[in-house]
Coordinates of C-alpha atoms in Angstrom, one line a residue:
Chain A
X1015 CA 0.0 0.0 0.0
X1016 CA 1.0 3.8 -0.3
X1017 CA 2.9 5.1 2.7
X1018 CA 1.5 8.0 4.2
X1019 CA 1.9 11.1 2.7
X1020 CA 3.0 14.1 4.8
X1021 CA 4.7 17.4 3.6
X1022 CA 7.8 16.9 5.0
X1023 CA 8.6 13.4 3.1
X1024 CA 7.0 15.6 -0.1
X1025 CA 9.6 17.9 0.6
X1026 CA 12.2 15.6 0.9
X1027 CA 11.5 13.6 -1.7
X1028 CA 11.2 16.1 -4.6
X1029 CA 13.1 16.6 -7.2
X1030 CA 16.1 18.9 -7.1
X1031 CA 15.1 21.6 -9.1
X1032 CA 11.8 21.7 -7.1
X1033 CA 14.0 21.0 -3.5
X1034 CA 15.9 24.3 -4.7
X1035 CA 13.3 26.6 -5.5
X1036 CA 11.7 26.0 -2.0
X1037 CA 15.2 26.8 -0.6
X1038 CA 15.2 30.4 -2.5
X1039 CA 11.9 31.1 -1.3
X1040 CA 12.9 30.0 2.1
X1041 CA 15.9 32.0 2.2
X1042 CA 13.4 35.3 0.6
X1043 CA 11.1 34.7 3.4
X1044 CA 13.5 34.9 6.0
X1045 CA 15.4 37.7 4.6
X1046 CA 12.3 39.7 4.3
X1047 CA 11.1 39.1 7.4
X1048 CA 14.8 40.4 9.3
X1049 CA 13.9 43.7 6.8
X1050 CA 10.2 43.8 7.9
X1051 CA 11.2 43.8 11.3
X1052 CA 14.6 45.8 11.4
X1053 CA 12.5 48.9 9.2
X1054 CA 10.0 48.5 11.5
X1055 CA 12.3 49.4 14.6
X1056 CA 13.9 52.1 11.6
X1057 CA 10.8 53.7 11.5
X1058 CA 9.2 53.9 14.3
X1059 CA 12.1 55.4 15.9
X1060 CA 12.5 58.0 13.4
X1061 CA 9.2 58.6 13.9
X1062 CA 9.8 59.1 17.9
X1063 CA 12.5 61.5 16.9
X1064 CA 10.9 63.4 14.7
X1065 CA 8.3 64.8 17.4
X1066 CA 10.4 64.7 19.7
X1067 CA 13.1 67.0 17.8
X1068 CA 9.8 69.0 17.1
X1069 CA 8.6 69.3 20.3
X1070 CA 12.1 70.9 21.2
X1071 CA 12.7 73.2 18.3
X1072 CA 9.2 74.9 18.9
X1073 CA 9.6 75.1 22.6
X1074 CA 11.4 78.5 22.1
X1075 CA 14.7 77.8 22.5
X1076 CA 17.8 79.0 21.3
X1077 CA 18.6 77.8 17.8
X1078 CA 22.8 77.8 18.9
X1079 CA 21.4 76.2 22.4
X1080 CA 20.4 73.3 20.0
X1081 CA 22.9 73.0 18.0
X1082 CA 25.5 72.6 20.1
X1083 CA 22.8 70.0 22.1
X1084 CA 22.8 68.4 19.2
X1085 CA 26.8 68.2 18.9
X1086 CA 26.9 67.0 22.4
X1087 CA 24.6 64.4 21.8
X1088 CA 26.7 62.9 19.0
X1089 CA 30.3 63.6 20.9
X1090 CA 27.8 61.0 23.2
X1091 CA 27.9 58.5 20.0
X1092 CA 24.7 59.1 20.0
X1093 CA 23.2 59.0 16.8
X1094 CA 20.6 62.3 16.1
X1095 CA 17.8 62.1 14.4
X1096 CA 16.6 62.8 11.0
X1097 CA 14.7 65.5 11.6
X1098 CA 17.7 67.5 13.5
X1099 CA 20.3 66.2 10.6
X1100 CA 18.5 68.6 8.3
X1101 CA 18.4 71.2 11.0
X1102 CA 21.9 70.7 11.9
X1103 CA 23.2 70.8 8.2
X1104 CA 20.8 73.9 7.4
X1105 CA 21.8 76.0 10.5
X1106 CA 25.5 74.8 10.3
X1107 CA 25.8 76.2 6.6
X1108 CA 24.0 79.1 7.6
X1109 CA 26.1 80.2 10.2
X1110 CA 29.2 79.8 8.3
X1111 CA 28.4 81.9 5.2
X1112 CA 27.3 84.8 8.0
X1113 CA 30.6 84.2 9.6
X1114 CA 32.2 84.3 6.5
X1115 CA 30.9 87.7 5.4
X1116 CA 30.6 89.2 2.0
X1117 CA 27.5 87.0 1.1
X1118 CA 24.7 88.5 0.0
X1119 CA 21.5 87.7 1.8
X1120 CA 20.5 85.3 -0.8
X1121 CA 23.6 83.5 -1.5
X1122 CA 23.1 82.6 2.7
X1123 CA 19.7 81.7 2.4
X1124 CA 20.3 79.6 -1.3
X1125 CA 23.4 78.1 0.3
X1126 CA 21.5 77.2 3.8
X1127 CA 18.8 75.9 1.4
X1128 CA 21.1 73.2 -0.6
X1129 CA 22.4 72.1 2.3
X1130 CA 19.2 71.2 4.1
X1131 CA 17.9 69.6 0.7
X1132 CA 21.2 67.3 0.9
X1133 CA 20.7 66.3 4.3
X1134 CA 17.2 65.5 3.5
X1135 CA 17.5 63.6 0.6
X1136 CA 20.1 61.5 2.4
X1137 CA 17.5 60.9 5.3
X1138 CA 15.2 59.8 2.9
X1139 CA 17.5 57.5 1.2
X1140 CA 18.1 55.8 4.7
X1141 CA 14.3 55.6 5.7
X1142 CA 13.7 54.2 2.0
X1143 CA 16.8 51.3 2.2
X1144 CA 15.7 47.6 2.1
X1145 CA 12.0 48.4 0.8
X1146 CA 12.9 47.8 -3.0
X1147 CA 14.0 44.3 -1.8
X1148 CA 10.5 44.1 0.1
X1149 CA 8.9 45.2 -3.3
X1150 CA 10.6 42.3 -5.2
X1151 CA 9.9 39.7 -2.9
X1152 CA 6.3 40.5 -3.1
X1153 CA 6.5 40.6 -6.6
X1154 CA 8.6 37.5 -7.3
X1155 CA 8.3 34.9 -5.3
X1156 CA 5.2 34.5 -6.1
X1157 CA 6.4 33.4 -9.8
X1158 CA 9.4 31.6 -8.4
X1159 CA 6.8 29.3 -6.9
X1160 CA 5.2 29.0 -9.7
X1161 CA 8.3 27.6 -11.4
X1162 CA 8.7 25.1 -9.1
X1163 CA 5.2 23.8 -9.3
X1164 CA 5.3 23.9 -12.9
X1165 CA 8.5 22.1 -13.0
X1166 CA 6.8 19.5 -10.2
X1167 CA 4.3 18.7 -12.4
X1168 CA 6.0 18.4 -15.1
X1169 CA 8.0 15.4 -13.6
X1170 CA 4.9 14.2 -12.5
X1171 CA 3.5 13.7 -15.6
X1172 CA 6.9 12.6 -17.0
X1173 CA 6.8 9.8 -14.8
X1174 CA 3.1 9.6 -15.4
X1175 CA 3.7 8.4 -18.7
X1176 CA 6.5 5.6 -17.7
X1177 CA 3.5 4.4 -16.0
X1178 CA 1.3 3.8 -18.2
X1179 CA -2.0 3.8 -16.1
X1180 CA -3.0 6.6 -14.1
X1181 CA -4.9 6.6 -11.0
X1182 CA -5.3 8.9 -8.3
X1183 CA -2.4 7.2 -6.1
X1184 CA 0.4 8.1 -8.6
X1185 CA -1.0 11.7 -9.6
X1186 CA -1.8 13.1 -6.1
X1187 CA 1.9 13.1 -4.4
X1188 CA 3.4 14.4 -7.4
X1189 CA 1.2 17.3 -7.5
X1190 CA 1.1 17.9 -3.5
X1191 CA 4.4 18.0 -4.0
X1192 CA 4.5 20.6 -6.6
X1193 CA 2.1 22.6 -4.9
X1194 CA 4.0 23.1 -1.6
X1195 CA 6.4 25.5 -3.9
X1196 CA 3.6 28.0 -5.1
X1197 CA 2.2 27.7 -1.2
X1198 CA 5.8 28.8 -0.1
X1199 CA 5.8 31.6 -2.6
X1200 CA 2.9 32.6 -1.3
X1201 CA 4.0 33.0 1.8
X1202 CA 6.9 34.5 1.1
X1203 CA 5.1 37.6 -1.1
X1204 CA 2.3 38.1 0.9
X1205 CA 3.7 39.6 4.4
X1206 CA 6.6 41.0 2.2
X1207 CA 4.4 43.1 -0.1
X1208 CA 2.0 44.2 2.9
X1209 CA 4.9 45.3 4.4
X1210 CA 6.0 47.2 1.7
X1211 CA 2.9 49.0 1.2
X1212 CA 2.6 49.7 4.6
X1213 CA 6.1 50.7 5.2
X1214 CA 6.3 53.5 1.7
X1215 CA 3.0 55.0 3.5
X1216 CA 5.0 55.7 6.4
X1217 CA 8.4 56.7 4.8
X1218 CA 6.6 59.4 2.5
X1219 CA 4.4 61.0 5.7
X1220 CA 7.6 61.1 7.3
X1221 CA 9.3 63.2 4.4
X1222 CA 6.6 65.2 4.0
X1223 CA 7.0 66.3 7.8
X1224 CA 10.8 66.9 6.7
X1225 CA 9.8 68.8 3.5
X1226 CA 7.5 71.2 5.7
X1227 CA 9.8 71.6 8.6
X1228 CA 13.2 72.4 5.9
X1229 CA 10.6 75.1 4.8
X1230 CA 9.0 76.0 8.3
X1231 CA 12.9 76.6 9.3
X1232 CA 14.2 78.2 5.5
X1233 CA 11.4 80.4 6.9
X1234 CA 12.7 81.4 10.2
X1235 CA 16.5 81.8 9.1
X1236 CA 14.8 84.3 6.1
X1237 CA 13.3 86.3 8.5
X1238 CA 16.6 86.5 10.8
X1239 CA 18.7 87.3 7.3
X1240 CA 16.7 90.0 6.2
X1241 CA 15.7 91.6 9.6
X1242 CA 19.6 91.8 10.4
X1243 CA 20.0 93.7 7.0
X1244 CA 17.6 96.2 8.2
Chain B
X489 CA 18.9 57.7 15.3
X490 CA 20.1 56.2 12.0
X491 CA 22.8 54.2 13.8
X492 CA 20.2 52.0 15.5
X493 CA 20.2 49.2 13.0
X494 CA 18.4 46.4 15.2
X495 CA 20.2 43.7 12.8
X496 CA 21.0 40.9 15.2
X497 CA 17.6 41.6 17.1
X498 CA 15.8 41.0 13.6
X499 CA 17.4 38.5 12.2
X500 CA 16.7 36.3 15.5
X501 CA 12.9 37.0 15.6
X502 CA 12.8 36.4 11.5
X503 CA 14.4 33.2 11.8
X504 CA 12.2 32.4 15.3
X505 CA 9.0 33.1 13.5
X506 CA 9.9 30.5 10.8
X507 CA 11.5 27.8 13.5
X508 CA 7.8 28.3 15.0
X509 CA 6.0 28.1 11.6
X510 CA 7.9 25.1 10.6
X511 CA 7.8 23.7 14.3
X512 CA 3.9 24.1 14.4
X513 CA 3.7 22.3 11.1
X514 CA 5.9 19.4 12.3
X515 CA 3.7 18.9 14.9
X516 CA 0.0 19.2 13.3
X517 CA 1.6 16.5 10.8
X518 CA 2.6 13.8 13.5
X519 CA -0.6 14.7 15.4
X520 CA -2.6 13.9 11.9
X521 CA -0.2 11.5 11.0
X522 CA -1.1 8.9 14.6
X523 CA -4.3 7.6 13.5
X524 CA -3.4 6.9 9.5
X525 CA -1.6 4.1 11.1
X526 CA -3.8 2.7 13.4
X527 CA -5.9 2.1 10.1
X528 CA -3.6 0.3 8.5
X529 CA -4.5 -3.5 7.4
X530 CA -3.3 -6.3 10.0
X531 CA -2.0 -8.1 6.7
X532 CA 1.7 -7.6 8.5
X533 CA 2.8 -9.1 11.0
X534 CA 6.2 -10.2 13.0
X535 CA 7.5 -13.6 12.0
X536 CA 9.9 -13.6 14.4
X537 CA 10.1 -16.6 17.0
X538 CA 11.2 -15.1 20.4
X539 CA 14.1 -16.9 21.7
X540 CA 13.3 -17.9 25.4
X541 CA 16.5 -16.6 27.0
X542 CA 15.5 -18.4 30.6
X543 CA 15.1 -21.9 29.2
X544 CA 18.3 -21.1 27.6
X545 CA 20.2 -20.0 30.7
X546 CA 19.1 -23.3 32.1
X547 CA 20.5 -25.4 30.0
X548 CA 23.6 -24.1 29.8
X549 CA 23.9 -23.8 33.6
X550 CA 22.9 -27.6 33.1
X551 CA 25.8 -28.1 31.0
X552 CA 28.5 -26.2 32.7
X553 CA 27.4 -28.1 36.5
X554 CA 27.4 -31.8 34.1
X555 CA 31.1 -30.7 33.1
X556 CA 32.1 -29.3 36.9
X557 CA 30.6 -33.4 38.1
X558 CA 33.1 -34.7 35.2
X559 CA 35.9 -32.9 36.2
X560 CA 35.6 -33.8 39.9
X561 CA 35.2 -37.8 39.3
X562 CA 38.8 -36.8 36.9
X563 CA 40.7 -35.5 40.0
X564 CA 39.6 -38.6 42.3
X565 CA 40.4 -40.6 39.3
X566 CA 43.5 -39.1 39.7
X567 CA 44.1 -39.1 43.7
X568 CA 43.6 -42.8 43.8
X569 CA 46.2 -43.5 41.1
X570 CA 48.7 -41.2 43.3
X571 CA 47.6 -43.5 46.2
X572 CA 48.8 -46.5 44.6
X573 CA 51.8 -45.7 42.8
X574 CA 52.6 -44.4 46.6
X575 CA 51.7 -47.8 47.7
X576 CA 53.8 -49.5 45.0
X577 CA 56.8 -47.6 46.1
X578 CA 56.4 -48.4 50.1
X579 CA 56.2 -51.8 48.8
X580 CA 59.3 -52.1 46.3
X581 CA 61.4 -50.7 49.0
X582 CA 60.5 -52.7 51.6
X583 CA 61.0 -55.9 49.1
X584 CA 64.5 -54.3 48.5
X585 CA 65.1 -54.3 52.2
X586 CA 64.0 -57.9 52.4
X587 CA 66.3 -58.8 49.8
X588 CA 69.1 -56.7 51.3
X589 CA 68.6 -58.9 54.3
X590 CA 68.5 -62.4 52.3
X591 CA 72.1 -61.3 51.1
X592 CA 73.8 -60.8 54.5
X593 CA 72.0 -64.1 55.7
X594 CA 72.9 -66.0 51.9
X595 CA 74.9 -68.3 53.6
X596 CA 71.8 -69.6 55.8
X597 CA 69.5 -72.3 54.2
X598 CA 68.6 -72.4 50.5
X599 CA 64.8 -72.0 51.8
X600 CA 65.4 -68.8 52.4
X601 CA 66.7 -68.6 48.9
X602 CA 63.9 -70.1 47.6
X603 CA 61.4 -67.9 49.6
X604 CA 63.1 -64.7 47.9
X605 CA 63.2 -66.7 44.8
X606 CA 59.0 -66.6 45.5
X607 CA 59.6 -63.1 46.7
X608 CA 60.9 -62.6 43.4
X609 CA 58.1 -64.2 41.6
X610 CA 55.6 -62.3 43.3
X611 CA 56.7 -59.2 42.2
X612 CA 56.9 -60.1 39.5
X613 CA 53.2 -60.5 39.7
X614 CA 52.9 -57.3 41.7
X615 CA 54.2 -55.6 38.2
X616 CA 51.9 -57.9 36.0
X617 CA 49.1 -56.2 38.3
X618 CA 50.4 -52.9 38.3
X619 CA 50.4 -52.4 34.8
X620 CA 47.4 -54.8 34.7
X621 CA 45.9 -51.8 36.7
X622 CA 47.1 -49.3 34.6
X623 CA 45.6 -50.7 31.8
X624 CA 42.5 -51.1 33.6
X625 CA 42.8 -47.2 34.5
X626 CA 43.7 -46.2 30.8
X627 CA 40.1 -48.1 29.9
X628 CA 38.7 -46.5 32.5
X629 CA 39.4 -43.1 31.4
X630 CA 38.9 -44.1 27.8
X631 CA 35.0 -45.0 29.4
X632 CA 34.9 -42.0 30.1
X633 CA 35.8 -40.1 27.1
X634 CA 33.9 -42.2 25.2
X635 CA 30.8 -41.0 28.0
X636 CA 31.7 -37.4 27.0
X637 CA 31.2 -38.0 23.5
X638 CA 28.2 -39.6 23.7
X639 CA 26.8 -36.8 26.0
X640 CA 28.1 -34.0 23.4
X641 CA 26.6 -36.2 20.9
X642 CA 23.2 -36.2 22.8
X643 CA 23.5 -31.8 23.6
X644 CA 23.9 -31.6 19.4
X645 CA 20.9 -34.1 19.1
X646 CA 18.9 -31.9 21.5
X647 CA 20.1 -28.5 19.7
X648 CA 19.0 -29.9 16.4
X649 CA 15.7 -30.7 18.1
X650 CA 15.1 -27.6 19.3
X651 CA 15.9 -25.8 16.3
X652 CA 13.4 -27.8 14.4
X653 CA 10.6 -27.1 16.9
X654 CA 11.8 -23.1 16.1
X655 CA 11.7 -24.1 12.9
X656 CA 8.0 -25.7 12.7
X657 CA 6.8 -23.0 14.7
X658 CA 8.2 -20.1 12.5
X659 CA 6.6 -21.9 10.0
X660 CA 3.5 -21.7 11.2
X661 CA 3.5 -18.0 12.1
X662 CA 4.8 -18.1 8.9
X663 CA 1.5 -19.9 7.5
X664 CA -0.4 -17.5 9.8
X665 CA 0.7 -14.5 8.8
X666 CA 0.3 -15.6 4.9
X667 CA -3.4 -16.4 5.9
X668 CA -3.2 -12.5 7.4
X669 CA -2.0 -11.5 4.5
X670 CA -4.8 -13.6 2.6
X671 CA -7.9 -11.8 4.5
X672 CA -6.1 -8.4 4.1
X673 CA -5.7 -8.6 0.7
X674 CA -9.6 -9.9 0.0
X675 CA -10.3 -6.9 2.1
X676 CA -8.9 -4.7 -0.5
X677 CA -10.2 -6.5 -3.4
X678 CA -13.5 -6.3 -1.9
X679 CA -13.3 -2.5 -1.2
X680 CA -12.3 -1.7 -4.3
X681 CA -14.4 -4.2 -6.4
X682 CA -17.6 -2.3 -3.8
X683 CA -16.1 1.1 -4.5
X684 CA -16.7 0.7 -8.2
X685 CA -20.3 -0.8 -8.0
X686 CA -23.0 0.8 -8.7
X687 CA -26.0 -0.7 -8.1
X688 CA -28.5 -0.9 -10.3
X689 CA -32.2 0.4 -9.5
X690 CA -33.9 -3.2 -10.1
X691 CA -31.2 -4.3 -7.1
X692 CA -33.7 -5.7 -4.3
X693 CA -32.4 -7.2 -1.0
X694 CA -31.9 -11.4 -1.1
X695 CA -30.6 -11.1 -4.9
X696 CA -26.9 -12.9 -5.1
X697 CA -24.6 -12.8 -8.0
X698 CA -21.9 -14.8 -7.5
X699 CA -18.3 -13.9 -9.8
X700 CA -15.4 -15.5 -11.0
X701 CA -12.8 -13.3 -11.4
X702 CA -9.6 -14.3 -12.7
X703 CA -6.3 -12.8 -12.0
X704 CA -2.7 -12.3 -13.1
X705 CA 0.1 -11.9 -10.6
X706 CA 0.6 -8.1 -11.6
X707 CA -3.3 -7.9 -10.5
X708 CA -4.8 -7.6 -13.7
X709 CA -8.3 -9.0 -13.9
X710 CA -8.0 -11.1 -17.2
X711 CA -11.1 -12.9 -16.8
X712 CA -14.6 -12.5 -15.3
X713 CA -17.6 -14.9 -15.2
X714 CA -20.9 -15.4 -13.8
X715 CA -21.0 -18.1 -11.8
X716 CA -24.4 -17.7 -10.4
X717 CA -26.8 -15.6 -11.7
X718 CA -28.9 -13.3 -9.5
X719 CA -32.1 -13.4 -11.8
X720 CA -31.7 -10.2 -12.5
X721 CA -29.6 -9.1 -15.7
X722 CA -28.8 -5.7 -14.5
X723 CA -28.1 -6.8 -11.0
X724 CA -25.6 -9.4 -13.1
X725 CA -24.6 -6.9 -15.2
X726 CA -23.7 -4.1 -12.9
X727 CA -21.4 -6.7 -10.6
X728 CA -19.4 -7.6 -13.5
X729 CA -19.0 -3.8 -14.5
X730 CA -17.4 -3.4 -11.2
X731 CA -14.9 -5.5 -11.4
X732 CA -14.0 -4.5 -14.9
X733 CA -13.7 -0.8 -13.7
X734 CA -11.5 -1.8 -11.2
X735 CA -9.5 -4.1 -14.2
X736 CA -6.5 -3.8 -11.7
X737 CA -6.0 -4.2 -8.1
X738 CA -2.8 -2.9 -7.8
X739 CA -1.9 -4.4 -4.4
X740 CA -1.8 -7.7 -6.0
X741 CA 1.6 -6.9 -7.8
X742 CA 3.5 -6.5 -4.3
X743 CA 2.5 -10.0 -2.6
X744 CA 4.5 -13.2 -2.6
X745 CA 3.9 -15.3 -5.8
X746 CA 3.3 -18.2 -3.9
X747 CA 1.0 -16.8 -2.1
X748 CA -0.8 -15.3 -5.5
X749 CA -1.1 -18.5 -6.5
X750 CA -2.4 -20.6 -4.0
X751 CA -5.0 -17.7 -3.6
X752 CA -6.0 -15.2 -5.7
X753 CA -5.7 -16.9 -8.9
X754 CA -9.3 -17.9 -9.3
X755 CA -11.6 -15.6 -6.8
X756 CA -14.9 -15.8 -6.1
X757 CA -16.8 -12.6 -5.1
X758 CA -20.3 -12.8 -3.6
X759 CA -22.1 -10.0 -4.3
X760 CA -25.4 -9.2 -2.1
X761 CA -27.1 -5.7 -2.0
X762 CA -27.6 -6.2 2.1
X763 CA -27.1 -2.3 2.8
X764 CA -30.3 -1.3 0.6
X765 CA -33.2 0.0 2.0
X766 CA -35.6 -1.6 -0.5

């Protein structure tokens, strides 16, 4: 009689192609899920930050007092947030082309200006790092899966035909078999492109907090340019 | 903030989470897994003939205390030869004395000379029965070598025994596991041939179709024949359809040939529509 069928002799019994595939989707799924989870930690704590650097910079304190918080902090090895990078980077540049002298108004506010937009785009680049990967899991494995079972059934009916006579007893392990690879697909895409969804929501409200607050702050360091030129 | 990459701490849940998906899964399977085998057929079982390892102990305990009793009866075998050599020797001396004695006195009467003379001639026969005695214990311990031999002789006899009475009785476990084997495979061919039957509507209860079905060792039906009719043509008709939609049992092709043959190839299937309603 047929010996009992469970998914772990299906497993290990396929063929190699098929045995490989399920390793690659393996391998996605546990890859994605370390990104899932470490962009998760990423983002909430640049999302902690961000108020929190918020809360700070509109509490009325002195912009210098912050800065050289901020320079302490890091001295501490302690990283600063996004938020404050762009602040840092704006207020530094700012305070050099004053020193500097000879600049006109605007060349101080465009040059403050760059600045902050390169310190932005670089926090944007580390709040966006990983998700392509997410997006291609979610995309791919699905198909990858696919392979397998197609190449599962494939041998199936190869040996199908050595047989001669189907019935129900050779067909079914073959195509268990082959259908444990598009399950495993599946399992890898799904939490992978939920995540990904999920996670690009989150990274573009945060940026558009940075956006506003580089202009919120181009704002403030306009006002103290042209008031001092009064 | 940036710094904080949580690497490690991710990596060990990701790879947790799967250990506990796969884990779960393991378990759910041998949990589903218990009863499939609890179902299966009875058609195998052990053929093995447990050795009783008691009775076995016993009889070589037998044996070694039979060998220990041998030995001993050797050593006092032994002693009383010792004994009488010992004795042998007091006595040849003491002859030597005497004849030490008939020298100093030679010049004293010729009967004393003839008295050694008998001396003489009685040690002689001392010898003669000395070595008449050693002959007698050579045969003796040739008896008993010869007893050994025979008692070896009678341990093999009762080995060979024994093994045949394993021997008769693996065969018939043997004979009753084939007979196993038997019901579970006309189990099978009786599901199956019922799996495939569908009864006709003209079926009543009390109608009996009885089939011949012959068989080929690789369980191909190669022959089927009404033995008795039901009465019914349909009822007849559908019972042979069932077997020739089954046209292979499969299981057939993994028993022992000999077993095929003495049993499966010329069956007869009843067939009786007990379970209708009707």
């Amino acid at each position: 009689m047929q010996n009992e069928l469970s998914v772990w002799t299906l497993i290990f019994e396929a063929t190699i192609v098929v045995q490989l595939v399920m390793l690659i989707l393996l391998l996605a799924s546990i890859v994605s899920w370390v990104m899932i989870i470490q962009r998760l930690l990423v983002l909430n704590s640049a999302d902690q930050g961000m108020w929190n650097f918020e809360k700070r910079f509109w509490s009325g304190m002195d912009l210098s007092q912050l800065y050289r918080e901020g320079s302490n902090q890091q001295k501490d090895n302690k990283p600063t947030g996004g938020m404050e990078n762009i602040f840092r980077a704006g207020f530094k540049e700012f305070m050099r082309l004053r020193q500097q002298g000879g600049v006109s108004a605007e060349g101080i506010m465009a040059g403050a200006q760059r600045a902050m937009r390169v310190a932005y785009s670089r926090e944007e680049e580390k709040l966006e790092k990983h998700l392509p990967f997410l997006a291609t899991v979610g995309s791919v494995s699905p198909y990858i899966g696919l392979f397998g079972t197609v190449i599962g059934i494939m041998n199936s009916f190869i040996a199908l035909a050595g047989q001669g006579q189907a019935s129900l007893q050779v067909v079914a392990p073959a195509i268990a078999e082959a259908l444990i690879a598009t399950a495993m697909g599946l399992f890898a895409a799904i939490p992978a492109y939920v995540a990904y969804n999920r996670y690009s929501t989150r990274v573009d409200a945060i940026t558009g907090n940075y956006i506003t607050f580089t202009e919120e702050f181009a704002g403030i360091l306009h006002r103290q340019v042209f008031g001092n030129q009064k | 903030m940036t710094a904080f990459n949580g690497y490690p701490f991710s990596v060990f849940l990701a790879v947790l989470l799967h250990g506990l998906i796969i884990g779960t899964l393991l378990m759910m399977q041998r949990v589903s897994s218990e009863p499939a085998e609890l179902v299966r057929p009875p058609s195998v079982q052990a053929q093995l003939v447990a050795e009783n390892p008691q009775a076995r102990n016993e009889q070589v305990q037998a044996q070694q205390a039979e060998q220990r009793r041998q030995e001993e009866a050797r050593q006092q075998e032994a002693q009383r030869q010792a004994e009488q050599r010992r004795q042998e020797e007091a006595a040849r001396q003491e002859a030597q004395q005497q004849a030490e004695a008939e020298a100093q006195r030679e010049a004293e009467a010729e009967r004393q000379a003839q008295l050694q003379r008998e001396r003489e001639v009685q040690q002689e026969r001392e010898r003669q029965e000395r070595l008449e005695q050693e002959r007698l214990a050579q045969q003796r311990q040739e008896e008993q070598r010869r007893q050994e031999e025979a008692a070896r002789q009678e341990a093999l006899r009762q080995q060979q025994a024994e093994e045949a009475a394993r021997q008769a009785e693996a065969q018939a476990a043997a004979q009753a596991a084939a007979q196993d084997q038997v019901a579970g495979y006309t189990a099978i061919i009786h599901d199956l041939v019922q799996r495939n039957w569908s009864r006709p509507p003209s079926a009543r209860n009390g109608m009996t179709a009885v089939l011949r079905i012959r068989l080929v060792p690789t369980g191909d039906v190669i022959d089927v024949e009404i033995v008795r009719s039901s009465g019914d043509a349909a009822f007849d008709r559908a019972a042979e359809d069932a077997v020739r939609a089954v046209g292979r049992f499969r299981e057939l092709s993994s028993m022992p040939p000999r077993l095929f043959e003495a049993n499966f190839r010329s069956l007869l299937l009843t067939f009786r529509p007990e379970d209708l309603l009707n």
